[in-house]
PDB file of C-alpha atoms in Angstrom:
ATOM      1  CA  MET A   1     158.788 142.261 -20.683  1.00  0.00           C
ATOM      2  CA  THR A   2     155.163 142.746 -21.717  1.00  0.00           C
ATOM      3  CA  LYS A   3     156.157 144.258 -25.060  1.00  0.00           C
ATOM      4  CA  ILE A   4     158.220 141.187 -25.942  1.00  0.00           C
ATOM      5  CA  VAL A   5     155.313 138.818 -25.199  1.00  0.00           C
ATOM      6  CA  VAL A   6     152.906 140.902 -27.313  1.00  0.00           C
ATOM      7  CA  PHE A   7     155.432 141.053 -30.142  1.00  0.00           C
ATOM      8  CA  LYS A   8     156.002 137.287 -30.021  1.00  0.00           C
ATOM      9  CA  SER A   9     152.244 136.605 -30.025  1.00  0.00           C
ATOM     10  CA  ARG A  10     151.648 138.834 -33.029  1.00  0.00           C
ATOM     11  CA  TRP A  11     154.615 137.364 -34.848  1.00  0.00           C
ATOM     12  CA  MET A  12     153.389 133.812 -34.191  1.00  0.00           C
ATOM     13  CA  VAL A  13     149.906 134.667 -35.482  1.00  0.00           C
ATOM     14  CA  LEU A  14     151.326 136.233 -38.652  1.00  0.00           C
ATOM     15  CA  VAL A  15     153.653 133.297 -39.300  1.00  0.00           C
ATOM     16  CA  GLY A  16     150.782 130.888 -38.642  1.00  0.00           C
ATOM     17  CA  MET A  17     148.566 132.720 -41.147  1.00  0.00           C
ATOM     18  CA  VAL A  18     151.304 132.740 -43.779  1.00  0.00           C
ATOM     19  CA  PHE A  19     151.639 128.951 -43.561  1.00  0.00           C
ATOM     20  CA  LEU A  20     148.036 127.941 -42.820  1.00  0.00           C
ATOM     21  CA  ILE A  21     146.145 129.935 -45.454  1.00  0.00           C
ATOM     22  CA  PRO A  22     147.904 128.349 -48.449  1.00  0.00           C
ATOM     23  CA  ILE A  23     147.582 124.892 -46.910  1.00  0.00           C
ATOM     24  CA  LEU A  24     143.862 125.273 -46.186  1.00  0.00           C
ATOM     25  CA  SER A  25     143.017 126.898 -49.497  1.00  0.00           C
ATOM     26  CA  GLY A  26     144.915 124.229 -51.415  1.00  0.00           C
ATOM     27  CA  CYS A  27     143.109 121.271 -49.853  1.00  0.00           C
ATOM     28  CA  GLN A  28     140.486 120.916 -52.571  1.00  0.00           C
ATOM     29  CA  ASP A  29     141.257 118.590 -55.400  1.00  0.00           C
ATOM     30  CA  GLU A  30     140.895 120.205 -58.823  1.00  0.00           C
ATOM     31  CA  GLY A  31     138.500 117.429 -59.857  1.00  0.00           C
ATOM     32  CA  LEU A  32     135.910 118.047 -57.155  1.00  0.00           C
ATOM     33  CA  PRO A  33     132.428 119.098 -58.296  1.00  0.00           C
ATOM     34  CA  ASP A  34     132.856 122.425 -56.451  1.00  0.00           C
ATOM     35  CA  GLN A  35     135.397 123.168 -59.154  1.00  0.00           C
ATOM     36  CA  VAL A  36     132.916 123.060 -62.046  1.00  0.00           C
ATOM     37  CA  ARG A  37     134.380 125.766 -64.247  1.00  0.00           C
ATOM     38  CA  SER A  38     133.399 125.008 -67.824  1.00  0.00           C
ATOM     39  CA  LEU A  39     130.266 124.055 -69.719  1.00  0.00           C
ATOM     40  CA  ASP A  40     131.681 120.576 -70.263  1.00  0.00           C
ATOM     41  CA  ASP A  41     132.183 120.224 -66.480  1.00  0.00           C
ATOM     42  CA  ALA A  42     128.627 121.405 -65.838  1.00  0.00           C
ATOM     43  CA  TYR A  43     127.076 119.050 -68.395  1.00  0.00           C
ATOM     44  CA  ALA A  44     129.036 116.113 -66.969  1.00  0.00           C
ATOM     45  CA  PHE A  45     128.168 116.947 -63.360  1.00  0.00           C
ATOM     46  CA  ILE A  46     124.414 117.488 -63.827  1.00  0.00           C
ATOM     47  CA  VAL A  47     123.720 114.101 -65.418  1.00  0.00           C
ATOM     48  CA  GLY A  48     121.894 111.852 -62.965  1.00  0.00           C
ATOM     49  CA  GLU A  49     118.989 111.789 -60.533  1.00  0.00           C
ATOM     50  CA  TRP A  50     118.503 114.685 -58.116  1.00  0.00           C
ATOM     51  CA  GLU A  51     116.161 114.561 -55.127  1.00  0.00           C
ATOM     52  CA  TRP A  52     114.756 117.687 -53.450  1.00  0.00           C
ATOM     53  CA  LYS A  53     115.957 118.210 -49.882  1.00  0.00           C
ATOM     54  CA  LYS A  54     114.898 121.761 -49.056  1.00  0.00           C
ATOM     55  CA  SER A  55     114.014 125.204 -50.341  1.00  0.00           C
ATOM     56  CA  LEU A  56     114.900 128.518 -48.783  1.00  0.00           C
ATOM     57  CA  VAL A  57     112.167 131.014 -49.620  1.00  0.00           C
ATOM     58  CA  ILE A  58     112.696 134.685 -48.785  1.00  0.00           C
ATOM     59  CA  ASN A  59     109.688 136.326 -47.104  1.00  0.00           C
ATOM     60  CA  ARG A  60     110.271 139.997 -47.944  1.00  0.00           C
ATOM     61  CA  ARG A  61     107.282 141.211 -45.906  1.00  0.00           C
ATOM     62  CA  GLN A  62     108.597 139.754 -42.672  1.00  0.00           C
ATOM     63  CA  GLY A  63     112.294 139.904 -43.545  1.00  0.00           C
ATOM     64  CA  SER A  64     112.764 136.213 -42.849  1.00  0.00           C
ATOM     65  CA  THR A  65     113.542 132.999 -44.656  1.00  0.00           C
ATOM     66  CA  LEU A  66     111.057 130.135 -44.821  1.00  0.00           C
ATOM     67  CA  VAL A  67     112.517 126.631 -45.017  1.00  0.00           C
ATOM     68  CA  GLN A  68     110.435 124.137 -46.987  1.00  0.00           C
ATOM     69  CA  THR A  69     111.185 120.403 -47.035  1.00  0.00           C
ATOM     70  CA  PRO A  70     109.478 117.331 -48.492  1.00  0.00           C
ATOM     71  CA  LYS A  71     108.111 116.612 -45.014  1.00  0.00           C
ATOM     72  CA  SER A  72     106.792 120.147 -44.404  1.00  0.00           C
ATOM     73  CA  GLU A  73     105.199 120.358 -47.873  1.00  0.00           C
ATOM     74  CA  GLY A  74     104.026 116.744 -48.147  1.00  0.00           C
ATOM     75  CA  ILE A  75     105.583 116.224 -51.594  1.00  0.00           C
ATOM     76  CA  THR A  76     108.722 114.799 -53.125  1.00  0.00           C
ATOM     77  CA  LYS A  77     110.423 116.366 -56.122  1.00  0.00           C
ATOM     78  CA  GLN A  78     113.026 114.903 -58.384  1.00  0.00           C
ATOM     79  CA  TYR A  79     114.887 115.905 -61.540  1.00  0.00           C
ATOM     80  CA  VAL A  80     116.546 113.386 -63.847  1.00  0.00           C
ATOM     81  CA  PHE A  81     119.057 114.832 -66.304  1.00  0.00           C
ATOM     82  CA  GLN A  82     120.207 112.659 -69.210  1.00  0.00           C
ATOM     83  CA  GLY A  83     123.488 112.858 -71.099  1.00  0.00           C
ATOM     84  CA  ASN A  84     121.564 113.619 -74.300  1.00  0.00           C
ATOM     85  CA  ARG A  85     120.444 116.929 -72.710  1.00  0.00           C
ATOM     86  CA  SER A  86     116.902 115.842 -71.975  1.00  0.00           C
ATOM     87  CA  MET A  87     115.368 115.948 -68.524  1.00  0.00           C
ATOM     88  CA  GLN A  88     112.333 114.838 -66.559  1.00  0.00           C
ATOM     89  CA  TYR A  89     110.650 116.406 -63.537  1.00  0.00           C
ATOM     90  CA  PHE A  90     108.836 114.182 -61.015  1.00  0.00           C
ATOM     91  CA  GLU A  91     106.514 114.992 -58.133  1.00  0.00           C
ATOM     92  CA  ASN A  92     105.558 112.182 -55.764  1.00  0.00           C
ATOM     93  CA  GLY A  93     107.056 109.669 -58.196  1.00  0.00           C
ATOM     94  CA  THR A  94     104.987 110.819 -61.204  1.00  0.00           C
ATOM     95  CA  VAL A  95     106.547 112.430 -64.288  1.00  0.00           C
ATOM     96  CA  LEU A  96     104.992 115.890 -64.645  1.00  0.00           C
ATOM     97  CA  TRP A  97     106.987 116.969 -67.665  1.00  0.00           C
ATOM     98  CA  THR A  98     109.865 116.107 -69.955  1.00  0.00           C
ATOM     99  CA  ALA A  99     111.987 118.665 -71.792  1.00  0.00           C
ATOM    100  CA  ASP A 100     115.328 119.375 -73.383  1.00  0.00           C
ATOM    101  CA  TYR A 101     117.751 121.610 -71.532  1.00  0.00           C
ATOM    102  CA  GLN A 102     120.917 123.541 -72.063  1.00  0.00           C
ATOM    103  CA  ILE A 103     123.381 125.109 -69.693  1.00  0.00           C
ATOM    104  CA  GLU A 104     124.805 128.558 -70.316  1.00  0.00           C
ATOM    105  CA  ILE A 105     127.676 130.311 -68.589  1.00  0.00           C
ATOM    106  CA  ASN A 106     128.024 134.032 -67.984  1.00  0.00           C
ATOM    107  CA  GLU A 107     131.341 134.902 -66.332  1.00  0.00           C
ATOM    108  CA  THR A 108     131.366 132.380 -63.448  1.00  0.00           C
ATOM    109  CA  LYS A 109     127.601 131.886 -63.163  1.00  0.00           C
ATOM    110  CA  PHE A 110     125.764 128.966 -64.717  1.00  0.00           C
ATOM    111  CA  ARG A 111     122.167 129.064 -65.960  1.00  0.00           C
ATOM    112  CA  LEU A 112     119.892 126.153 -66.778  1.00  0.00           C
ATOM    113  CA  GLN A 113     117.476 126.832 -69.614  1.00  0.00           C
ATOM    114  CA  ILE A 114     114.434 124.654 -70.354  1.00  0.00           C
ATOM    115  CA  LEU A 115     114.227 124.840 -74.146  1.00  0.00           C
ATOM    116  CA  GLU A 116     110.507 124.095 -74.609  1.00  0.00           C
ATOM    117  CA  THR A 117     109.383 126.899 -72.282  1.00  0.00           C
ATOM    118  CA  GLY A 118     112.317 129.300 -72.344  1.00  0.00           C
ATOM    119  CA  PHE A 119     112.397 129.158 -68.524  1.00  0.00           C
ATOM    120  CA  SER A 120     115.841 129.903 -67.138  1.00  0.00           C
ATOM    121  CA  THR A 121     117.282 129.715 -63.625  1.00  0.00           C
ATOM    122  CA  GLY A 122     120.677 130.040 -62.030  1.00  0.00           C
ATOM    123  CA  ILE A 123     122.376 126.843 -60.913  1.00  0.00           C
ATOM    124  CA  SER A 124     125.293 126.095 -58.647  1.00  0.00           C
ATOM    125  CA  PHE A 125     127.162 122.852 -57.977  1.00  0.00           C
ATOM    126  CA  HIS A 126     128.545 121.790 -54.599  1.00  0.00           C
ATOM    127  CA  THR A 127     129.958 118.296 -53.962  1.00  0.00           C
ATOM    128  CA  ASP A 128     126.767 116.186 -54.166  1.00  0.00           C
ATOM    129  CA  THR A 129     124.316 119.111 -54.260  1.00  0.00           C
ATOM    130  CA  LEU A 130     122.644 120.915 -57.153  1.00  0.00           C
ATOM    131  CA  ILE A 131     121.206 124.317 -56.230  1.00  0.00           C
ATOM    132  CA  PHE A 132     118.599 126.174 -58.270  1.00  0.00           C
ATOM    133  CA  ILE A 133     118.960 129.901 -57.657  1.00  0.00           C
ATOM    134  CA  ASN A 134     116.241 132.479 -58.224  1.00  0.00           C
ATOM    135  CA  ARG A 135     118.424 135.570 -58.293  1.00  0.00           C
ATOM    136  CA  VAL A 136     115.444 137.943 -58.546  1.00  0.00           C
ATOM    137  CA  PHE A 137     113.776 136.806 -55.315  1.00  0.00           C
ATOM    138  CA  GLY A 138     116.779 135.212 -53.598  1.00  0.00           C
ATOM    139  CA  ASP A 139     115.086 131.813 -53.238  1.00  0.00           C
ATOM    140  CA  ASN A 140     117.135 128.611 -53.491  1.00  0.00           C
ATOM    141  CA  GLU A 141     116.155 124.966 -53.987  1.00  0.00           C
ATOM    142  CA  PHE A 142     118.624 122.274 -52.896  1.00  0.00           C
ATOM    143  CA  TYR A 143     118.751 118.828 -54.533  1.00  0.00           C
ATOM    144  CA  ILE A 144     121.117 116.005 -53.662  1.00  0.00           C
ATOM    145  CA  ARG A 145     122.354 113.303 -55.966  1.00  0.00           C
ATOM    146  CA  LYS A 146     120.252 110.189 -55.536  1.00  0.00           C
TER     147      LYS A 146
END
């Protein structure tokens, strides 16, 4: 009797997985920002105003992650990306610099390059969030669409 119950339980779990995994993985609409796959998608998605929400800074000495926010740091940061591939960076409401940018793609990873300085950083897109990724140090800055 016990063997039959165990067999039925395993069978039910397997059948559940077979039906649930495709349903759950297929829930995202192809047009969602998480599905930015091409340079055209990336250029279209990045246009707009982005407000800093937090940074995750890796502290390698202590093996921990420091969370910085506008409140903890006492500053606000904002990026404004234009459709003509120019951008502005603000701190506390003041424009600190203006530059032209371009986005590059390498396999599935996007990079934002500031043309005037040659500075380049990884970027990722998630729903209403733009993430700047420092792959060398593992730090991330999170901006939300304003």
